Amino acid sequence: MEFKDTVKHIAALAKLEFKDNEIDIFSEQFKEIVEYIDTLNEVELGDVESLSQITDFENVLRKDVTQSSVSLEEALKNAPKKNENFFKVPKVIEQE
Amino acid sequence: MIEFEPVIGLEVHAQLLTNSKAFCSCSAEYGALPNTQTCPVCLGHPGALPVLNENLLNFIIKMGIATNCKIREISTFARKNYFYPDLPKGYQITQYEDPICYDGFIEIELSETERKRIGIIRIHMEEDAGKSIHDLDIDTLVDLNRSGVPLIEIVSEPDIRSAQEAYKYLTSIKQILLYLGICTGNMEEGALRCDANISVRPIGNSKFGTKTEVKNLNSFRNVEKAIEYEIQRQIEVIRNGGNIHQETRLWDAASQTTRPMRSKEFAHDYRYFPEPDLVKVKVSNERLDSIRSSIPELPLARKQRLIDQYGIPHYDASIFVEDHNLADYYEHCCSYLAVKSQKTFKLVSNWLMTEVMRILSERKIDINELGLNPKFVAEIVDYLSEDKISSRIAKDIFPEVLQNNMSPAKIIEERSLVQISDSSALETLIDEVLANNQDSIEKYKSGRKNVFGFFVGQVMEKMKGKANPKLVTEILRKKLDD
């Protein structure tokens, strides 16, 4: 049952909505995946540091120089809704 | 009745004055037409890869050193996931567990003699989101020019104990940023933003009360007002037997109150994880040394030096260090003085704080925009300090100096404005004035001492301001009181 709540929580974070029977299916699948990953907990790691990068690269830096941006038209090209200058999205009700 | 004390920590976001954005080469300049400074990286297009701007790294290290932080040799970036239309990737690139700067402090001045240390927990690198505009259209409009502009977040320890201390801390942070030349410090343009974590506790308690986070503090005055309001609100709730809820509140400048933000159900579940698209950042000793040597004298240190070196009052020094250009200008003026003494240094200070700063505030410009040669200020002060001109003459010629960029020495010599300190010449003139105003002498002798000013005025008028007022007063007093 706890996976039902997890699925609902994750769905809410991802702004997704599911029907009850879909949540049941995903709960089962979630459970399987999490249990599978949990087997990693059985490995004795000692003081091995957690990994944040799989390469050993350091300091890939860029000089602080501007290059031309894409045009306004190009920037807005793929927007489902727009006007001449802006992307448009449904009114965000919450004020910030 | 139980007395309460507030416990306050500030989170300050500062936009960095880089040319380009944090992770792409788009211009980071403020004020361009909407959506004209974007590219696949800052538009959040799939597959576009971020590359760190070297100056974001250099600037944050500068700030870290200036605020006495430790600089982490190796740090990483993380993704902070949340859903909002002005965040096209669905996550903000930030630092989480290993901020590059940590464990620092700054000092604020509580009074002329008392300083207080405010701890800094961490300073980390991150990127700004775009801008949502809610009030221009039925829909929300999104401008992504700001998306990816570099920010640093400066998180203080909960060491602040009043709204006024919070204000002082914030202005000190702003001054340091300005001295380092890494941020405009402009709160109205959003280049500097501040959120406050506030709680109250009975005096004597060491345990913190439940805190609220107050957002939308978009001016320095609002920071102070909002914190003061929130402190009083919390005390009142507790005194009335209520409990403080941990929540985010918004400052509403119109009603001068804070109100709870509509709760986002999972507002604090950001699911941080390491940013796989950016490699580790390593700060070499060479980089650290070269940045350390580029850090200028900071505001508090400079204030103390101005007081020690020039003997000017704390108040004067505070005014000058507020704007480092003004402090530079003051020191330039002093360096051109023919006679360098505490007296002339103070005269320069007076002249800048009255005549010059009055014009700056009238014209709403800064000292560098005024275009007044500091040599000219020194010349005026030299004439004044040797009593060669009266302060009235100095004020009279100043507009001309300014407008025509003309040397005051030249104006003074050409028009022979040097004041008359020859007492015999003055005596003759004063006798004349007295002879013509017998009735006023009667008034004076009958006890109306304020008539004295009238005589001084008459003499100065006749001398077109060129008489040495001290001498005039002396001679007049002798003649009238004898």
Coordinates of C-alpha atoms in Angstrom, one line a residue:
Chain A
M1 CA 0.0 0.0 0.0
E2 CA 2.8 2.4 0.8
F3 CA 3.8 2.5 -2.9
K4 CA 0.4 3.8 -3.8
D5 CA 1.2 6.9 -1.8
T6 CA 4.6 7.1 -3.3
V7 CA 3.2 7.0 -6.8
K8 CA 0.6 9.6 -6.0
H9 CA 3.3 11.9 -4.5
I10 CA 5.6 11.5 -7.5
A11 CA 2.8 12.0 -9.9
A12 CA 1.9 15.2 -8.1
L13 CA 5.5 16.4 -8.3
A14 CA 5.5 15.6 -12.0
K15 CA 2.1 17.3 -12.5
L16 CA 0.7 14.0 -13.8
E17 CA -2.8 12.6 -13.2
F18 CA -3.7 8.9 -13.2
K19 CA -6.8 6.9 -12.7
D20 CA -7.1 4.6 -9.7
N21 CA -6.5 1.4 -11.7
E22 CA -3.4 3.0 -13.3
I23 CA -2.0 3.9 -9.9
D24 CA -2.5 0.2 -8.9
I25 CA -0.4 -0.9 -11.9
F26 CA 2.3 1.6 -11.3
S27 CA 2.4 0.8 -7.6
E28 CA 3.2 -2.8 -8.5
Q29 CA 5.9 -1.7 -11.0
F30 CA 7.4 0.8 -8.5
K31 CA 7.6 -1.8 -5.8
E32 CA 9.5 -4.2 -8.2
I33 CA 11.9 -1.5 -9.2
V34 CA 12.6 -0.2 -5.8
E35 CA 13.1 -3.7 -4.4
Y36 CA 15.4 -4.5 -7.2
I37 CA 17.5 -1.4 -6.5
D38 CA 17.4 -2.1 -2.8
T39 CA 19.6 -5.2 -3.4
L40 CA 22.4 -2.6 -3.8
N41 CA 22.1 -1.9 0.0
E42 CA 23.5 -5.3 0.6
V43 CA 26.8 -4.4 -0.8
E44 CA 29.4 -3.5 1.8
L45 CA 30.9 -0.2 0.7
G46 CA 33.0 0.8 3.7
D47 CA 34.2 4.4 3.2
V48 CA 33.8 4.6 -0.5
E49 CA 32.7 8.1 -1.4
S50 CA 29.5 8.6 -3.3
L51 CA 29.9 9.3 -7.0
S52 CA 28.7 12.5 -8.5
Q53 CA 30.5 12.2 -11.8
I54 CA 31.5 9.2 -13.9
T55 CA 34.4 11.0 -15.6
D56 CA 37.5 12.4 -13.9
F57 CA 37.3 15.7 -15.8
E58 CA 37.6 18.8 -13.7
N59 CA 37.1 22.5 -14.5
V60 CA 35.6 22.5 -18.0
L61 CA 35.3 26.3 -18.1
R62 CA 34.2 28.8 -20.7
K63 CA 35.6 32.4 -21.0
D64 CA 33.1 35.0 -20.1
V65 CA 32.4 36.1 -23.7
T66 CA 29.0 36.5 -25.3
Q67 CA 28.0 34.9 -28.5
S68 CA 25.0 35.8 -30.5
S69 CA 21.8 34.3 -29.3
V70 CA 19.1 32.7 -31.4
S71 CA 16.5 35.1 -32.9
L72 CA 13.3 35.9 -31.1
E73 CA 11.3 34.1 -33.8
E74 CA 13.5 31.0 -33.5
A75 CA 13.3 31.1 -29.7
L76 CA 9.5 31.1 -29.8
K77 CA 9.2 28.7 -32.8
N78 CA 8.3 25.6 -30.9
A79 CA 6.0 27.2 -28.3
P80 CA 2.5 25.9 -28.3
K81 CA 1.2 29.3 -27.4
K82 CA 2.9 32.7 -27.8
N83 CA 2.5 36.3 -28.9
E84 CA 5.0 38.4 -30.8
N85 CA 7.4 38.6 -27.8
F86 CA 6.5 36.1 -25.2
F87 CA 5.9 32.5 -24.5
K88 CA 2.3 32.1 -23.2
V89 CA 1.2 29.7 -20.5
P90 CA -2.1 29.3 -18.7
K91 CA -2.3 31.9 -15.9
V92 CA -0.2 30.8 -13.0
I93 CA -2.7 31.4 -10.2
E94 CA -0.3 31.3 -7.3
Q95 CA 1.3 34.6 -6.7
E96 CA 4.9 34.8 -6.0
Chain B
M1 CA 4.8 39.8 30.7
I2 CA 7.4 37.6 28.9
E3 CA 9.7 39.5 26.7
F4 CA 10.6 38.0 23.3
E5 CA 13.7 38.2 21.1
P6 CA 13.7 37.6 17.4
V7 CA 16.1 35.2 15.7
I8 CA 16.7 36.1 12.0
G9 CA 18.7 34.6 9.2
L10 CA 18.8 36.1 5.7
E11 CA 19.1 34.4 2.3
V12 CA 20.5 36.9 -0.2
H13 CA 20.5 36.3 -3.9
A14 CA 22.9 38.4 -5.9
Q15 CA 23.0 38.5 -9.7
L16 CA 26.6 38.6 -10.9
L17 CA 27.8 41.2 -13.4
T18 CA 29.2 38.8 -15.9
N19 CA 29.0 39.4 -19.6
S20 CA 27.4 36.1 -20.4
K21 CA 25.1 33.7 -18.6
A22 CA 26.2 31.0 -16.2
F23 CA 26.2 28.0 -18.5
C24 CA 25.9 29.4 -22.0
S25 CA 27.2 32.4 -24.1
C26 CA 24.0 34.4 -24.2
S27 CA 24.3 38.0 -22.9
A28 CA 23.4 38.4 -19.3
E29 CA 22.6 42.1 -19.7
Y30 CA 19.5 43.4 -18.0
G31 CA 16.8 45.2 -19.9
A32 CA 16.9 43.7 -23.4
L33 CA 13.7 43.1 -25.4
P34 CA 12.0 39.9 -24.1
N35 CA 13.3 36.6 -25.3
T36 CA 16.1 38.0 -27.4
Q37 CA 18.9 36.6 -25.3
T38 CA 18.3 32.9 -25.4
C39 CA 19.7 29.8 -26.9
P40 CA 19.0 26.0 -26.7
V41 CA 20.8 25.8 -23.3
C42 CA 18.9 28.5 -21.4
L43 CA 15.6 27.6 -23.3
G44 CA 16.0 24.2 -21.8
H45 CA 16.0 22.3 -25.1
P46 CA 16.7 18.6 -24.7
G47 CA 20.3 17.6 -25.4
A48 CA 21.8 21.1 -25.0
L49 CA 24.8 21.0 -22.7
P50 CA 25.8 23.6 -20.1
V51 CA 29.4 24.8 -19.7
L52 CA 30.4 26.8 -16.6
N53 CA 31.3 30.5 -17.1
E54 CA 34.8 31.1 -15.6
N55 CA 33.8 34.4 -14.1
L56 CA 31.0 32.9 -12.1
L57 CA 33.7 30.9 -10.4
N58 CA 36.0 33.8 -10.0
F59 CA 33.4 36.1 -8.7
I60 CA 32.0 33.8 -6.1
I61 CA 35.5 33.0 -4.9
K62 CA 36.0 36.8 -4.6
M63 CA 32.9 37.1 -2.5
G64 CA 33.9 34.1 -0.4
I65 CA 37.3 35.6 0.4
A66 CA 35.8 39.0 1.2
T67 CA 33.3 37.4 3.6
N68 CA 36.0 35.3 5.4
C69 CA 34.7 32.0 4.0
K70 CA 36.6 28.8 3.5
I71 CA 36.8 27.9 -0.1
R72 CA 36.1 24.3 -1.0
E73 CA 38.8 22.8 -3.2
I74 CA 36.4 20.5 -5.1
S75 CA 32.7 21.2 -5.4
T76 CA 29.9 20.0 -7.6
F77 CA 26.6 21.1 -9.1
A78 CA 23.2 19.6 -8.4
R79 CA 19.7 19.8 -9.9
K80 CA 16.9 21.2 -7.9
N81 CA 13.7 19.9 -9.4
Y82 CA 10.5 21.9 -9.4
F83 CA 7.8 22.8 -11.9
Y84 CA 7.3 26.4 -12.9
P85 CA 6.8 27.9 -16.3
D86 CA 9.8 30.3 -16.0
L87 CA 12.1 27.3 -15.4
P88 CA 12.1 25.6 -18.8
K89 CA 14.3 22.7 -17.9
G90 CA 12.2 21.7 -14.9
Y91 CA 15.2 22.0 -12.7
Q92 CA 17.5 24.7 -11.5
I93 CA 21.3 24.1 -11.6
T94 CA 22.6 24.9 -8.2
Q95 CA 24.9 23.6 -5.5
Y96 CA 23.6 21.4 -2.7
E97 CA 25.8 19.4 -0.4
D98 CA 29.2 21.0 -1.2
P99 CA 28.8 24.7 -1.7
I100 CA 32.0 26.3 -2.9
C101 CA 32.2 28.9 0.0
Y102 CA 31.2 28.0 3.6
D103 CA 31.8 29.0 7.2
G104 CA 32.5 32.7 6.9
F105 CA 31.3 36.0 8.5
I106 CA 31.0 39.7 8.0
E107 CA 31.0 42.5 10.6
I108 CA 28.2 45.1 10.9
E109 CA 28.4 48.3 12.9
L110 CA 25.9 48.6 15.7
S111 CA 27.2 52.0 16.7
E112 CA 30.4 54.0 16.1
T113 CA 32.3 51.9 18.5
E114 CA 30.5 48.6 18.5
R115 CA 30.7 45.9 15.9
K116 CA 28.8 42.6 15.6
R117 CA 29.8 39.5 13.7
I118 CA 27.2 37.8 11.5
G119 CA 28.1 34.3 10.5
I120 CA 27.7 33.1 6.9
I121 CA 26.8 29.4 6.6
R122 CA 27.4 29.1 2.8
I123 CA 27.6 30.9 -0.5
H124 CA 26.9 28.8 -3.6
M125 CA 26.6 29.2 -7.3
E126 CA 23.3 28.8 -9.2
E127 CA 21.3 30.1 -12.2
D128 CA 18.4 32.4 -12.3
A129 CA 14.9 31.5 -13.7
G130 CA 13.1 33.5 -16.3
K131 CA 10.5 36.1 -15.6
S132 CA 6.8 35.5 -15.5
I133 CA 4.4 38.4 -16.1
H134 CA 1.0 37.9 -14.7
D135 CA -0.7 41.2 -15.3
L136 CA -0.4 42.0 -19.0
D137 CA -2.5 39.3 -20.6
I138 CA -5.2 36.7 -19.8
D139 CA -2.3 34.2 -20.0
T140 CA 0.9 34.4 -18.0
L141 CA 3.7 35.7 -20.3
V142 CA 7.2 34.3 -20.0
D143 CA 10.5 36.0 -20.8
L144 CA 13.5 33.8 -20.7
N145 CA 16.2 36.4 -21.0
R146 CA 16.9 36.0 -17.3
S147 CA 16.9 32.2 -17.5
G148 CA 20.5 31.1 -16.8
V149 CA 21.8 34.5 -15.5
P150 CA 24.4 33.7 -12.8
L151 CA 23.4 34.1 -9.2
I152 CA 25.1 33.5 -5.9
E153 CA 23.1 32.7 -2.8
I154 CA 24.5 34.0 0.5
V155 CA 23.0 32.3 3.5
S156 CA 23.6 33.8 6.9
E157 CA 23.6 32.1 10.3
P158 CA 20.6 33.0 12.5
D159 CA 22.7 35.6 14.2
I160 CA 20.6 38.6 13.5
R161 CA 18.5 39.9 16.4
S162 CA 16.5 42.8 15.1
A163 CA 15.0 44.3 11.9
Q164 CA 17.6 47.0 12.1
E165 CA 20.5 44.5 12.3
A166 CA 19.0 42.7 9.3
Y167 CA 19.0 46.0 7.4
K168 CA 22.6 46.7 8.3
Y169 CA 23.7 43.2 7.3
L170 CA 22.0 43.5 3.9
T171 CA 23.5 46.9 3.2
S172 CA 26.9 45.6 4.3
I173 CA 26.6 42.7 1.9
K174 CA 25.5 45.1 -0.9
Q175 CA 28.5 47.4 -0.2
I176 CA 30.9 44.4 -0.4
L177 CA 29.4 43.3 -3.7
L178 CA 29.7 46.8 -5.0
Y179 CA 33.3 47.1 -3.8
L180 CA 34.2 43.8 -5.5
G181 CA 32.4 45.1 -8.7
I182 CA 30.5 41.8 -9.1
C183 CA 26.9 43.0 -8.7
T184 CA 24.9 46.2 -9.2
G185 CA 23.2 45.8 -5.9
N186 CA 20.0 47.2 -7.4
M187 CA 17.1 45.6 -5.5
E188 CA 14.4 47.3 -7.6
E189 CA 15.8 45.6 -10.7
G190 CA 16.1 42.3 -8.9
A191 CA 19.9 42.2 -9.0
L192 CA 19.8 41.7 -5.2
R193 CA 17.0 39.8 -3.5
C194 CA 16.4 38.9 0.0
D195 CA 14.3 36.3 1.9
A196 CA 14.2 36.3 5.7
N197 CA 13.8 33.4 8.1
I198 CA 12.2 34.7 11.3
S199 CA 11.3 33.2 14.6
V200 CA 10.9 34.6 18.1
R201 CA 11.7 33.1 21.5
P202 CA 11.4 34.2 25.1
I203 CA 14.5 36.1 26.1
G204 CA 16.9 33.7 27.9
N205 CA 15.7 30.6 25.9
S206 CA 18.4 29.0 23.9
K207 CA 16.0 26.9 21.8
F208 CA 14.7 28.5 18.5
G209 CA 11.0 29.1 18.0
T210 CA 9.2 27.9 14.9
K211 CA 10.3 30.0 11.9
T212 CA 8.5 31.5 9.0
E213 CA 10.1 32.5 5.7
V214 CA 9.2 35.9 4.5
K215 CA 9.6 36.5 0.7
N216 CA 9.1 39.4 -1.7
L217 CA 11.3 41.9 0.2
N218 CA 12.0 44.0 -2.9
S219 CA 13.6 47.1 -1.4
F220 CA 16.0 47.8 1.5
R221 CA 13.3 49.7 3.4
N222 CA 10.8 46.8 2.9
V223 CA 13.3 44.4 4.4
E224 CA 13.3 46.3 7.6
K225 CA 9.6 46.9 7.7
A226 CA 8.6 43.4 6.8
I227 CA 10.9 41.8 9.4
E228 CA 9.6 44.3 12.1
Y229 CA 6.0 43.5 11.2
E230 CA 6.6 39.7 11.2
I231 CA 8.4 39.8 14.6
Q232 CA 5.5 41.7 16.1
R233 CA 2.9 39.4 14.5
Q234 CA 4.6 36.3 15.9
I235 CA 4.9 37.8 19.4
E236 CA 1.2 38.7 19.3
V237 CA 0.2 35.2 18.2
I238 CA 2.2 33.6 21.0
R239 CA 1.0 36.0 23.6
N240 CA -2.6 35.2 22.6
G241 CA -1.9 31.6 23.2
G242 CA -1.5 30.6 19.6
N243 CA 1.2 28.7 17.7
I244 CA 3.5 29.8 14.9
H245 CA 3.1 27.6 11.8
Q246 CA 6.2 26.9 9.7
E247 CA 5.2 28.5 6.5
T248 CA 6.2 30.9 3.7
R249 CA 4.7 34.3 3.9
L250 CA 4.7 37.1 1.4
W251 CA 5.4 40.8 2.2
D252 CA 2.6 42.9 0.8
A253 CA 4.1 46.4 0.5
A254 CA 0.6 48.0 -0.2
S255 CA -0.9 46.8 3.1
Q256 CA 2.4 46.7 4.9
T257 CA 1.7 43.2 6.2
T258 CA 2.8 39.7 5.6
R259 CA 0.3 37.0 4.6
P260 CA 0.7 33.3 4.1
M261 CA 1.5 32.2 0.6
R262 CA -0.9 29.7 -0.8
S263 CA 0.7 26.5 0.3
K264 CA 2.3 24.5 -2.4
E265 CA 1.6 21.0 -1.3
F266 CA 5.1 19.6 -1.9
A267 CA 6.9 22.9 -2.0
H268 CA 10.1 21.5 -0.4
D269 CA 10.5 18.2 -2.2
Y270 CA 13.1 19.2 -4.7
R271 CA 14.5 15.8 -5.3
Y272 CA 18.1 17.1 -5.5
F273 CA 20.6 15.0 -7.4
P274 CA 24.0 15.5 -8.9
E275 CA 24.0 17.4 -12.2
P276 CA 25.5 14.9 -14.6
D277 CA 26.1 17.5 -17.4
L278 CA 28.7 19.6 -15.4
V279 CA 32.0 18.3 -14.2
K280 CA 33.6 19.0 -10.8
V281 CA 35.0 22.4 -10.0
K282 CA 38.4 22.5 -8.6
V283 CA 39.9 25.7 -7.2
S284 CA 43.7 25.7 -7.6
N285 CA 46.0 27.6 -5.3
E286 CA 47.0 29.7 -8.2
R287 CA 43.5 30.8 -8.9
L288 CA 42.9 31.5 -5.2
D289 CA 46.1 33.6 -4.8
S290 CA 45.4 35.6 -7.9
I291 CA 41.8 36.3 -6.8
R292 CA 42.9 37.2 -3.3
S293 CA 45.4 39.7 -4.6
S294 CA 42.7 41.4 -6.7
I295 CA 40.4 42.1 -3.7
P296 CA 40.3 45.9 -2.9
E297 CA 40.1 47.4 0.6
L298 CA 36.6 46.6 1.9
P299 CA 34.1 49.2 3.2
L300 CA 34.6 48.7 7.0
A301 CA 38.4 48.7 6.7
R302 CA 38.3 51.7 4.5
K303 CA 36.1 53.6 6.8
Q304 CA 38.5 53.0 9.7
R305 CA 41.5 54.1 7.5
L306 CA 39.7 57.3 6.4
I307 CA 39.1 58.1 10.1
D308 CA 42.7 57.3 11.1
Q309 CA 44.5 58.8 8.1
Y310 CA 42.5 62.0 7.6
G311 CA 41.1 62.5 11.1
I312 CA 37.6 63.0 9.8
P313 CA 34.6 62.1 12.0
H314 CA 33.0 58.6 11.8
Y315 CA 29.9 60.2 10.2
D316 CA 31.9 61.7 7.3
A317 CA 33.8 58.5 6.7
S318 CA 30.5 56.5 6.7
I319 CA 29.0 58.7 4.0
F320 CA 32.1 58.4 1.8
V321 CA 32.5 54.6 2.0
E322 CA 28.8 54.1 1.1
D323 CA 29.8 54.8 -2.5
H324 CA 33.4 53.6 -3.2
N325 CA 33.6 56.1 -6.1
L326 CA 32.9 58.9 -3.6
A327 CA 35.5 57.6 -1.2
D328 CA 38.0 57.5 -4.1
Y329 CA 37.0 61.0 -5.0
Y330 CA 37.5 62.3 -1.5
E331 CA 41.0 60.8 -1.4
H332 CA 41.9 62.3 -4.8
C333 CA 40.8 65.7 -3.6
C334 CA 42.9 65.4 -0.5
S335 CA 46.0 64.3 -2.5
Y336 CA 45.9 67.6 -4.5
L337 CA 45.8 69.8 -1.4
A338 CA 48.7 72.2 -1.1
V339 CA 48.5 72.1 2.6
K340 CA 47.7 68.7 4.0
S341 CA 46.4 68.9 7.5
Q342 CA 43.5 67.6 9.6
K343 CA 41.9 71.0 9.1
T344 CA 42.1 70.9 5.3
F345 CA 41.0 67.2 5.1
K346 CA 37.9 68.2 7.1
L347 CA 37.3 71.2 4.8
V348 CA 37.4 68.9 1.8
S349 CA 34.9 66.6 3.6
N350 CA 32.6 69.5 4.4
W351 CA 32.7 70.8 0.9
L352 CA 31.9 67.4 -0.6
M353 CA 29.1 66.6 1.8
T354 CA 27.4 70.0 1.3
E355 CA 28.0 71.6 -2.1
V356 CA 29.0 68.6 -4.1
M357 CA 26.5 66.0 -2.8
R358 CA 23.7 68.5 -3.0
I359 CA 24.2 68.8 -6.7
L360 CA 24.6 65.0 -7.0
S361 CA 21.2 64.4 -5.3
E362 CA 19.6 67.2 -7.3
R363 CA 20.8 65.8 -10.6
K364 CA 20.5 62.1 -9.4
I365 CA 24.0 61.3 -10.7
D366 CA 27.1 59.8 -9.1
I367 CA 30.4 61.6 -8.5
N368 CA 32.0 60.3 -11.7
E369 CA 29.1 61.6 -13.8
L370 CA 29.6 65.1 -12.4
G371 CA 32.9 65.5 -14.1
L372 CA 34.3 67.8 -11.5
N373 CA 38.1 67.8 -11.4
P374 CA 39.2 66.9 -7.8
K375 CA 42.1 69.4 -8.2
F376 CA 39.5 72.2 -8.3
V377 CA 38.0 71.1 -5.0
A378 CA 41.5 71.1 -3.5
E379 CA 42.1 74.6 -4.8
I380 CA 39.0 75.9 -3.3
V381 CA 39.8 74.3 0.1
D382 CA 43.4 75.7 -0.1
Y383 CA 42.0 79.3 -0.6
L384 CA 39.5 78.7 2.2
S385 CA 41.9 77.3 4.7
E386 CA 44.3 80.2 4.3
D387 CA 41.4 82.6 4.7
K388 CA 42.1 83.9 1.2
I389 CA 38.5 83.7 0.2
S390 CA 35.3 83.7 2.2
S391 CA 33.0 80.7 2.1
R392 CA 30.5 82.9 0.4
I393 CA 32.9 83.6 -2.5
A394 CA 33.7 79.9 -2.6
K395 CA 30.0 79.1 -3.0
D396 CA 29.5 81.9 -5.5
I397 CA 32.2 80.8 -7.9
F398 CA 31.4 77.0 -7.6
P399 CA 28.6 76.9 -10.3
E400 CA 31.0 78.5 -12.7
V401 CA 33.8 76.1 -11.9
L402 CA 31.4 73.2 -12.5
Q403 CA 29.8 74.5 -15.6
N404 CA 32.9 75.8 -17.4
N405 CA 35.3 73.3 -16.0
M406 CA 37.4 76.3 -14.9
S407 CA 40.1 76.4 -12.3
P408 CA 38.9 78.2 -9.2
A409 CA 42.4 79.7 -8.7
K410 CA 42.1 81.3 -12.1
I411 CA 38.6 82.7 -11.4
I412 CA 39.7 84.0 -8.0
E413 CA 42.9 85.7 -9.3
E414 CA 41.4 87.1 -12.5
R415 CA 38.5 88.7 -10.6
S416 CA 40.7 89.6 -7.6
L417 CA 38.3 87.9 -5.3
V418 CA 40.9 87.3 -2.6
Q419 CA 39.3 88.6 0.5
I420 CA 40.5 91.7 2.3
S421 CA 42.2 90.9 5.5
D422 CA 43.8 94.4 5.7
S423 CA 42.3 95.8 8.9
S424 CA 43.0 99.4 8.2
A425 CA 41.1 99.3 4.9
L426 CA 38.3 97.5 6.7
E427 CA 38.2 100.0 9.5
T428 CA 37.6 102.9 7.2
L429 CA 34.8 101.1 5.6
I430 CA 33.2 100.0 8.9
D431 CA 33.4 103.6 10.2
E432 CA 31.5 104.6 7.1
V433 CA 28.8 102.0 7.6
L434 CA 28.4 103.0 11.2
A435 CA 28.2 106.7 10.4
N436 CA 25.4 106.0 8.0
N437 CA 23.4 103.9 10.4
Q438 CA 23.2 105.9 13.6
D439 CA 19.7 104.7 14.4
S440 CA 20.8 101.1 14.3
I441 CA 23.6 101.9 16.7
E442 CA 21.1 103.3 19.1
K443 CA 19.0 100.1 18.8
Y444 CA 22.2 98.0 19.4
K445 CA 23.2 100.0 22.5
S446 CA 19.7 99.7 23.9
G447 CA 20.1 95.9 24.0
R448 CA 18.9 94.7 20.6
K449 CA 22.1 92.7 19.9
N450 CA 20.7 91.1 16.8
V451 CA 21.3 94.3 14.9
F452 CA 24.9 93.2 14.9
G453 CA 24.2 90.9 12.0
F454 CA 22.8 93.8 10.1
F455 CA 26.1 95.7 10.4
V456 CA 28.1 92.6 9.3
G457 CA 25.8 92.3 6.3
Q458 CA 26.2 95.9 5.3
V459 CA 30.0 95.6 5.4
M460 CA 30.0 92.4 3.4
E461 CA 27.7 93.9 0.9
K462 CA 30.0 96.9 0.4
M463 CA 33.0 94.6 0.0
K464 CA 31.1 92.3 -2.4
G465 CA 31.7 89.4 0.0
K466 CA 35.5 89.8 -0.2
A467 CA 36.0 90.9 3.4
N468 CA 37.3 88.5 5.9
P469 CA 34.1 87.9 8.1
K470 CA 36.1 87.1 11.2
L471 CA 38.0 90.3 11.0
V472 CA 34.9 92.3 10.2
T473 CA 33.2 90.8 13.3
E474 CA 36.2 91.6 15.5
I475 CA 36.5 95.2 14.4
L476 CA 32.7 95.8 14.6
R477 CA 32.5 94.4 18.0
K478 CA 35.4 96.5 19.2
K479 CA 33.8 99.7 17.8
L480 CA 30.3 99.0 19.0
D481 CA 31.0 97.7 22.4
D482 CA 33.6 100.4 23.3

